[in-house]
PDB file of C-alpha atoms in Angstrom:
ATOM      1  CA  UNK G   1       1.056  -5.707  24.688  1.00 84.00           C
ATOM      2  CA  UNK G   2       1.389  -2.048  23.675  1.00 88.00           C
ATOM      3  CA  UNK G   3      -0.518   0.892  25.296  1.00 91.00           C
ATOM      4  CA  UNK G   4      -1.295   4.278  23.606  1.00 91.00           C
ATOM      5  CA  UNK G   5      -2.559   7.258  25.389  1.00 92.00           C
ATOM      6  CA  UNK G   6      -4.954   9.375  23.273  1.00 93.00           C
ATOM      7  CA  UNK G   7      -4.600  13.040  23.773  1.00 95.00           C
ATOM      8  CA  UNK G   8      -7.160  15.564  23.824  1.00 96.00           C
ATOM      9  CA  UNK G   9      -7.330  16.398  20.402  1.00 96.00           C
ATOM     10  CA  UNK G  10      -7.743  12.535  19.706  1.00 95.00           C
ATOM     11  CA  UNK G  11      -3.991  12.303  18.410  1.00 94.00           C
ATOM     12  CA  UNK G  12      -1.935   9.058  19.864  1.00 91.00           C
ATOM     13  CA  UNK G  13       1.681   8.306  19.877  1.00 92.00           C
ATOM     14  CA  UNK G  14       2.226   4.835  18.362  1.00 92.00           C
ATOM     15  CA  UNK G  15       4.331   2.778  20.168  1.00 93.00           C
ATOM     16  CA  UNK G  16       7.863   2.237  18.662  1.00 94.00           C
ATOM     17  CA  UNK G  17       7.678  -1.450  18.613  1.00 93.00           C
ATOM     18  CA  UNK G  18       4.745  -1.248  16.478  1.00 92.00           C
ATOM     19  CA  UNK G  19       6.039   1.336  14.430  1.00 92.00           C
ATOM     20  CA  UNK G  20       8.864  -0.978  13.123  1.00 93.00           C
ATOM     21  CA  UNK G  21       6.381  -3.799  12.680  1.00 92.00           C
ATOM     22  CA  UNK G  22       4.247  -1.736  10.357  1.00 89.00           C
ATOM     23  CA  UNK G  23       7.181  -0.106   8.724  1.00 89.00           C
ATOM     24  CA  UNK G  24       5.931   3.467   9.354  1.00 91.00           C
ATOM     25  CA  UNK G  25       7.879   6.178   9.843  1.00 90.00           C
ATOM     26  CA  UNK G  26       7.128  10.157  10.099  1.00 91.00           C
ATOM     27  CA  UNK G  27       4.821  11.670   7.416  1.00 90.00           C
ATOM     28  CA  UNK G  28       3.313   8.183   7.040  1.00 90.00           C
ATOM     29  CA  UNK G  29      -0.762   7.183   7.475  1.00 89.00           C
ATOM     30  CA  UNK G  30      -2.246   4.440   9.323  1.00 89.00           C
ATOM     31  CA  UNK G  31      -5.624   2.536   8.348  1.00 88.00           C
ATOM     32  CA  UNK G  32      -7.823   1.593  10.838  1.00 90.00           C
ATOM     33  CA  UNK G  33      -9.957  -1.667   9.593  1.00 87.00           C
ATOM     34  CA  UNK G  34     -13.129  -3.060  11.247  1.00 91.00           C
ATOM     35  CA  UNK G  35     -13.823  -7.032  10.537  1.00 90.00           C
ATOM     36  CA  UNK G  36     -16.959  -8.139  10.491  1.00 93.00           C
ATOM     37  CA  UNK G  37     -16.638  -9.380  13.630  1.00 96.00           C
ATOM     38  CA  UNK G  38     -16.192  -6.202  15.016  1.00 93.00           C
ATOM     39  CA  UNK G  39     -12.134  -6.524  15.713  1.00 94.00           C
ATOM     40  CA  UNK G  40     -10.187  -3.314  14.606  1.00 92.00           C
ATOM     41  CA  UNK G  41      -6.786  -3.814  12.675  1.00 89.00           C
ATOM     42  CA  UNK G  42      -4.390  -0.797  12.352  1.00 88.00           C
ATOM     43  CA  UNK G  43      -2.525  -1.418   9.166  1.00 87.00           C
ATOM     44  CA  UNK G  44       0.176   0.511   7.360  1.00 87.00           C
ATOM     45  CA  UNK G  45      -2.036   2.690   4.961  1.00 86.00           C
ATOM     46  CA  UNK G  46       0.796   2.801   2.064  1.00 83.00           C
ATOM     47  CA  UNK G  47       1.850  -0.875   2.382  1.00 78.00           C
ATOM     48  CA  UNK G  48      -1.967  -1.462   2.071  1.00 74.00           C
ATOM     49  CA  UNK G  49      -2.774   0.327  -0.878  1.00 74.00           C
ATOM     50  CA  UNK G  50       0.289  -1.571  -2.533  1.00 77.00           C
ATOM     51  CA  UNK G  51      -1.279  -5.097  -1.528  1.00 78.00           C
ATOM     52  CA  UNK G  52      -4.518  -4.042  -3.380  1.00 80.00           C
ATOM     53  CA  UNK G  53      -2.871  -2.751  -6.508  1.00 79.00           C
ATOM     54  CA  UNK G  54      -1.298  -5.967  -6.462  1.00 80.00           C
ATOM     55  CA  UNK G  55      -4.065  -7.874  -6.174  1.00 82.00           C
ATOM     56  CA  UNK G  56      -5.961  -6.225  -8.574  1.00 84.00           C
ATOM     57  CA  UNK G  57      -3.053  -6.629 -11.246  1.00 83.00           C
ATOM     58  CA  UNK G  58      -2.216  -9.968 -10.666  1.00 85.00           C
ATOM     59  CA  UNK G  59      -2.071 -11.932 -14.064  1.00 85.00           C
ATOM     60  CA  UNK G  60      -2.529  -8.520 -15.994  1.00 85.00           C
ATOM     61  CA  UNK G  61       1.145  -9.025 -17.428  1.00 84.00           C
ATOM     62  CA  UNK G  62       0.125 -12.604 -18.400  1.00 84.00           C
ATOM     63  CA  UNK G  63      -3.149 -11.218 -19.751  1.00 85.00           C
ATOM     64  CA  UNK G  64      -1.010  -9.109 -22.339  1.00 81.00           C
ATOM     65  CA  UNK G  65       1.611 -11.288 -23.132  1.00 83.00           C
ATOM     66  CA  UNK G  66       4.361  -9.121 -21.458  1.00 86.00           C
ATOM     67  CA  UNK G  67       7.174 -10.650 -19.617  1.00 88.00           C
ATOM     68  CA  UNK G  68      10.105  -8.536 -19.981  1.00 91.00           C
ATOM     69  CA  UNK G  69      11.083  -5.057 -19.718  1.00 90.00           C
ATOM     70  CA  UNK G  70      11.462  -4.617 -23.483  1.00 92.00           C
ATOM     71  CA  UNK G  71       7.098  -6.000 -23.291  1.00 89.00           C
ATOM     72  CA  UNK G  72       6.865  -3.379 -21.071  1.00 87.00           C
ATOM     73  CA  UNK G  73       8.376  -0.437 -22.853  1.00 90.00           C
ATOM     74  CA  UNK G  74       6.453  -1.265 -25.841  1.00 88.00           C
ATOM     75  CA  UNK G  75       3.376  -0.734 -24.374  1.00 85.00           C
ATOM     76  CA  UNK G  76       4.397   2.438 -22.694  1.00 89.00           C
ATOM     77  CA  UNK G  77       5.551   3.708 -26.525  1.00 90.00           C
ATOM     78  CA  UNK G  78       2.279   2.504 -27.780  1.00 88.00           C
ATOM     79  CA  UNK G  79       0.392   4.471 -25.402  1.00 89.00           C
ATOM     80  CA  UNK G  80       2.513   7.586 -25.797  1.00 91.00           C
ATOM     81  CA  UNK G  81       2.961   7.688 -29.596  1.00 89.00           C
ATOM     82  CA  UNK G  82       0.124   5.325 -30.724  1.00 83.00           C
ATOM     83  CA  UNK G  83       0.435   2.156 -32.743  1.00 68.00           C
ATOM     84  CA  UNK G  84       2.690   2.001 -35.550  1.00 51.00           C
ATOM     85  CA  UNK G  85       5.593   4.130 -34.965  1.00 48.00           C
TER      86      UNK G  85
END
């Protein structure tokens, strides 16, 4: 179990140990989550973002046939200089 004081200003120190689990370091945010059943999660706010990009991606490579780095350069150029060149 790991204790955190909050401070006056409502600013807490999070524990070391659960600073490595998360993977946060200085600079970095933390999300706070409720569940529906009222529990509170504390989550690394970068790593979470990252989940739900990748979620929301998933199969969009398939989707567009790409499946190499050469796919994926050719749709960069076609964005940037348009179809054809």
């Amino acid at each position: 179990m790991n204790l955190a004081k909050i401070s006056a200003n409502g600013q807490i120190t999070v524990p070391v140990e659960i600073r490595r689990q998360l993977g946060l370091k200085s600079g970095d945010k933390i999300l706070f989550l409720q569940k529906q059943n009222g529990e509170i999660v504390v989550s690394n706010a970068s790593a979470a973002a990252i989940r739900k990009a990748q979620a929301t991606f998933a199969g969009s490579a398939d989707a567009l046939g790409v499946s190499s780095e050469d796919d994926i350069q050719a749709l960069v150029d076609e964005v940037r200089y348009g179809k054809g060149r």
